[in-house]
Short mmCIF file of C-alpha atoms in Angstrom, two decimals:
data_model
loop_
_atom_site.label_atom_id
_atom_site.label_comp_id
_atom_site.label_asym_id
_atom_site.label_seq_id
_atom_site.Cartn_x
_atom_site.Cartn_y
_atom_site.Cartn_z
CA MET Q 19 25.47 17.49 -8.37
CA GLU Q 20 22.11 18.62 -7.01
CA LEU Q 21 20.17 16.42 -4.59
CA GLN Q 22 17.32 15.72 -7.00
CA GLU Q 23 19.72 14.63 -9.72
CA SER Q 24 21.28 12.14 -7.27
CA LEU Q 25 17.82 10.89 -6.22
CA SER Q 26 16.68 10.48 -9.81
CA ARG Q 27 19.75 8.43 -10.68
CA LEU Q 28 19.22 6.35 -7.56
CA LYS Q 29 15.57 5.74 -8.46
CA GLU Q 30 16.50 4.66 -11.98
CA LYS Q 31 19.04 2.19 -10.62
CA ILE Q 32 16.82 0.77 -7.87
CA GLU Q 33 13.57 0.51 -9.81
CA GLY Q 34 15.36 -0.65 -12.95
CA GLY Q 35 16.44 -3.78 -11.09
CA MET Q 36 12.97 -4.64 -9.75
CA PRO Q 37 10.13 -6.67 -11.20
CA PRO Q 38 7.60 -4.24 -12.76
CA GLU Q 39 4.86 -5.42 -10.41
CA PHE Q 40 6.95 -4.34 -7.40
CA VAL Q 41 7.49 -0.91 -8.91
CA GLU Q 42 3.78 -0.52 -9.58
CA ILE Q 43 2.91 -1.38 -5.96
CA MET Q 44 5.28 1.33 -4.74
CA HIS Q 45 4.05 3.91 -7.21
CA GLN Q 46 0.41 3.14 -6.45
CA SER Q 47 1.09 3.51 -2.74
CA THR Q 48 2.52 6.97 -3.38
CA ARG Q 49 -0.52 7.91 -5.44
CA ASP Q 50 -2.84 6.61 -2.71
CA LEU Q 51 -1.00 8.57 -0.02
CA GLU Q 52 -1.22 11.74 -2.09
CA ALA Q 53 -4.93 11.14 -2.68
CA SER Q 54 -5.50 10.62 1.06
CA GLY Q 55 -5.14 14.36 1.57
CA ILE Q 56 -2.25 14.05 3.98
CA GLY Q 57 -0.78 17.24 2.56
CA GLU Q 58 -3.79 19.18 3.78
CA LYS Q 59 -3.03 18.09 7.36
CA THR Q 60 0.68 18.92 7.24
CA LEU Q 61 1.66 22.01 9.19
CA LYS Q 62 2.42 25.04 7.06
CA ALA Q 63 4.32 28.30 7.36
CA GLY Q 64 2.59 30.46 9.94
CA ASP Q 65 1.52 27.52 12.12
CA LYS Q 66 2.79 27.00 15.66
CA ALA Q 67 5.32 24.16 15.76
CA PRO Q 68 4.83 21.40 18.32
CA SER Q 69 7.44 21.31 21.07
CA PHE Q 70 9.35 18.08 21.61
CA SER Q 71 11.94 16.45 23.83
CA LEU Q 72 13.41 13.36 22.17
CA PRO Q 73 16.49 11.15 22.68
CA ASN Q 74 19.35 11.51 20.24
CA HIS Q 75 21.62 8.70 19.02
CA LYS Q 76 23.49 8.87 22.34
CA GLY Q 77 20.32 8.62 24.41
CA GLU Q 78 20.58 12.28 25.45
CA ILE Q 79 17.31 14.23 25.54
CA VAL Q 80 17.17 17.10 23.06
CA SER Q 81 14.55 19.80 23.63
CA SER Q 82 13.23 21.97 20.82
CA ASP Q 83 12.44 24.72 23.32
CA GLU Q 84 16.07 24.79 24.46
CA LEU Q 85 17.38 24.85 20.89
CA LEU Q 86 15.06 27.72 20.00
CA LYS Q 87 16.56 29.80 22.81
CA GLN Q 88 19.80 29.74 20.78
CA GLY Q 89 18.29 30.65 17.39
CA PRO Q 90 16.14 29.27 14.57
CA LEU Q 91 15.79 25.51 14.16
CA VAL Q 92 15.84 23.36 11.03
CA ILE Q 93 13.99 20.05 11.38
CA THR Q 94 13.98 17.21 8.89
CA PHE Q 95 11.92 14.04 9.11
CA TYR Q 96 13.82 10.89 8.13
CA ARG Q 97 12.28 7.48 7.39
CA GLY Q 98 15.15 5.19 8.31
CA VAL Q 99 18.54 3.64 7.68
CA TRP Q 100 16.93 1.20 5.21
CA CYS Q 101 15.90 4.05 2.85
CA PRO Q 102 18.65 5.00 0.35
CA TYR Q 103 16.77 8.14 -0.68
CA CYS Q 104 16.64 9.41 2.90
CA ASN Q 105 20.29 8.54 3.43
CA THR Q 106 21.21 10.56 0.35
CA ASP Q 107 19.17 13.45 1.71
CA LEU Q 108 21.07 13.37 5.02
CA ALA Q 109 24.39 13.25 3.19
CA PHE Q 110 23.48 16.46 1.36
CA LEU Q 111 22.14 18.14 4.49
CA LYS Q 112 25.35 17.63 6.44
CA ARG Q 113 27.18 19.79 3.90
CA TYR Q 114 25.22 22.77 5.15
CA LYS Q 115 25.78 22.25 8.87
CA ALA Q 116 28.79 24.58 9.10
CA GLN Q 117 26.87 27.31 7.30
CA PHE Q 118 23.91 26.85 9.64
CA ASP Q 119 26.28 27.10 12.62
CA GLU Q 120 27.64 30.39 11.32
CA MET Q 121 24.06 31.68 11.03
CA GLY Q 122 23.25 30.63 14.60
CA VAL Q 123 20.86 27.94 13.37
CA SER Q 124 20.46 24.49 14.93
CA MET Q 125 19.56 21.43 12.88
CA VAL Q 126 18.14 18.06 13.91
CA SER Q 127 16.62 15.14 12.06
CA ILE Q 128 13.73 13.10 13.47
CA SER Q 129 13.16 9.40 12.76
CA PRO Q 130 10.90 6.66 14.16
CA GLN Q 131 13.68 4.09 14.21
CA THR Q 132 15.44 2.88 17.34
CA ILE Q 133 18.34 4.73 18.91
CA GLU Q 134 20.63 1.90 17.80
CA ASN Q 135 19.62 2.32 14.16
CA ASN Q 136 19.95 6.08 14.41
CA LYS Q 137 23.48 5.62 15.70
CA LYS Q 138 24.21 3.25 12.84
CA ILE Q 139 23.49 5.86 10.16
CA ILE Q 140 25.24 8.58 12.19
CA ASP Q 141 28.38 6.42 12.19
CA GLN Q 142 28.07 5.28 8.58
CA GLN Q 143 27.70 8.78 7.19
CA ARG Q 144 29.63 10.62 9.89
CA LEU Q 145 26.71 12.95 10.34
CA ASN Q 146 27.44 16.18 12.19
CA PHE Q 147 23.96 16.77 13.61
CA ASP Q 148 21.60 14.95 15.98
CA LEU Q 149 19.23 12.24 14.80
CA LEU Q 150 16.35 11.98 17.26
CA ARG Q 151 14.08 9.02 17.97
CA ASP Q 152 10.36 9.69 17.57
CA ALA Q 153 8.77 6.48 18.88
CA GLU Q 154 5.69 5.47 16.87
CA ASN Q 155 5.97 8.75 14.94
CA ASN Q 156 4.15 10.67 17.65
CA ILE Q 157 5.87 13.99 16.88
CA ALA Q 158 5.54 13.34 13.15
CA ALA Q 159 1.79 12.98 13.74
CA GLN Q 160 1.69 16.39 15.42
CA PHE Q 161 3.30 17.86 12.30
CA GLY Q 162 0.70 16.03 10.17
CA LEU Q 163 3.22 13.64 8.60
CA ARG Q 164 2.45 10.19 10.03
CA TRP Q 165 0.96 7.51 7.81
CA GLU Q 166 0.48 3.75 8.17
CA MET Q 167 1.88 1.25 5.70
CA VAL Q 168 -0.70 -1.35 4.63
CA ASP Q 169 -0.85 -4.19 2.12
CA PRO Q 170 0.23 -4.74 -0.56
CA LEU Q 171 3.11 -2.34 0.20
CA LYS Q 172 3.55 -3.73 3.71
CA SER Q 173 3.94 -7.29 2.42
CA LEU Q 174 6.29 -6.10 -0.30
CA TYR Q 175 8.57 -4.44 2.23
CA ASN Q 176 8.32 -7.23 4.80
CA ASP Q 177 8.45 -10.32 2.60
CA LYS Q 178 10.27 -9.28 -0.58
CA PHE Q 179 12.59 -6.47 0.52
CA ASN Q 180 13.14 -7.84 4.06
CA ILE Q 181 12.54 -4.33 5.41
CA LYS Q 182 10.79 -5.14 8.67
CA LEU Q 183 9.70 -1.82 10.08
CA ASN Q 184 8.65 -3.38 13.37
CA GLU Q 185 12.29 -4.35 13.94
CA TYR Q 186 13.83 -1.12 12.64
CA ASN Q 187 11.45 1.02 14.67
CA GLY Q 188 10.94 -1.16 17.73
CA ASP Q 189 7.15 -1.06 17.52
CA ASP Q 190 4.33 -2.74 15.60
CA SER Q 191 2.63 0.37 14.24
CA TRP Q 192 4.12 0.12 10.72
CA THR Q 193 3.99 3.90 10.50
CA LEU Q 194 6.37 6.30 8.80
CA PRO Q 195 6.74 10.04 8.42
CA VAL Q 196 6.34 11.74 5.08
CA PRO Q 197 9.83 13.19 4.44
CA ALA Q 198 9.69 16.89 5.29
CA ARG Q 199 11.71 19.92 6.33
CA PHE Q 200 10.74 22.83 8.53
CA ILE Q 201 12.35 26.05 9.65
CA ILE Q 202 11.13 27.11 13.10
CA ASP Q 203 11.80 30.69 14.22
CA THR Q 204 12.69 31.54 17.81
CA ASP Q 205 9.05 32.36 18.57
CA GLY Q 206 8.10 28.77 17.74
CA ILE Q 207 6.32 29.70 14.51
CA ILE Q 208 7.02 27.73 11.33
CA LYS Q 209 8.65 30.03 8.79
CA TYR Q 210 9.19 27.45 6.05
CA ALA Q 211 7.66 24.04 5.42
CA GLU Q 212 7.91 21.48 2.64
CA TYR Q 213 7.08 17.80 2.39
CA SER Q 214 7.54 15.03 -0.17
CA VAL Q 215 4.80 12.41 -0.41
CA ASP Q 216 6.91 11.05 -3.26
CA TYR Q 217 10.03 10.27 -1.22
CA THR Q 218 12.15 10.18 -4.39
CA LYS Q 219 11.61 13.91 -5.00
CA ARG Q 220 13.13 16.50 -2.66
CA PRO Q 221 14.41 20.07 -3.08
CA ASN Q 222 18.08 20.83 -2.74
CA PRO Q 223 18.95 21.89 0.83
CA ASP Q 224 20.29 25.26 -0.33
CA VAL Q 225 16.68 26.44 -0.33
CA LEU Q 226 16.93 26.30 3.47
CA VAL Q 227 19.79 28.80 3.41
CA SER Q 228 17.77 31.22 1.30
CA GLU Q 229 14.78 30.90 3.60
CA LEU Q 230 16.92 31.33 6.73
CA GLN Q 231 18.44 34.51 5.36
CA ALA Q 232 14.90 35.87 5.14
CA VAL Q 233 13.96 34.89 8.72
#
């Protein structure tokens, strides 16, 4: 089964069990984010990728510059353990880790949530790659992906869904990254970039393999 098929089935199940007014708040938020022009700010192929040094789920600092000395780097931006769509995405991505290793490619995922929550999803899904903590989405902002959740979506998450981002992320910014994937070549230049303002729609990870073969 392809990733998008899994996400579409998940969306049907989740939204089918919600009051229509909740679904409309979520859909309107997605439309508003798209209309904000965030996609115009997102880094594209040909841009220089920001360097970063972030703690992984073990608290060890992982440096993009060091990884790029070994070969190309695949980066994904992950919203959090509370997001079933993102968790499905990670589950598909881990299937490609061995193939990336054979190609000399490193892969990391970046999330604003606390190290403890990153470790939780690593353990739950037995992920075979690092999940790095990006406090307050500072690196996501440099990639043009950070956005702030506001009412009525914020109240829906906080009061109805009991998804309290301030607790998951360990800060009060109520910011998230737009889900995205990048391939960074060894010269630090982005060779492939894609993002999903609609977090329920994402390309299958095998597109990364095709793009890496062309790097």
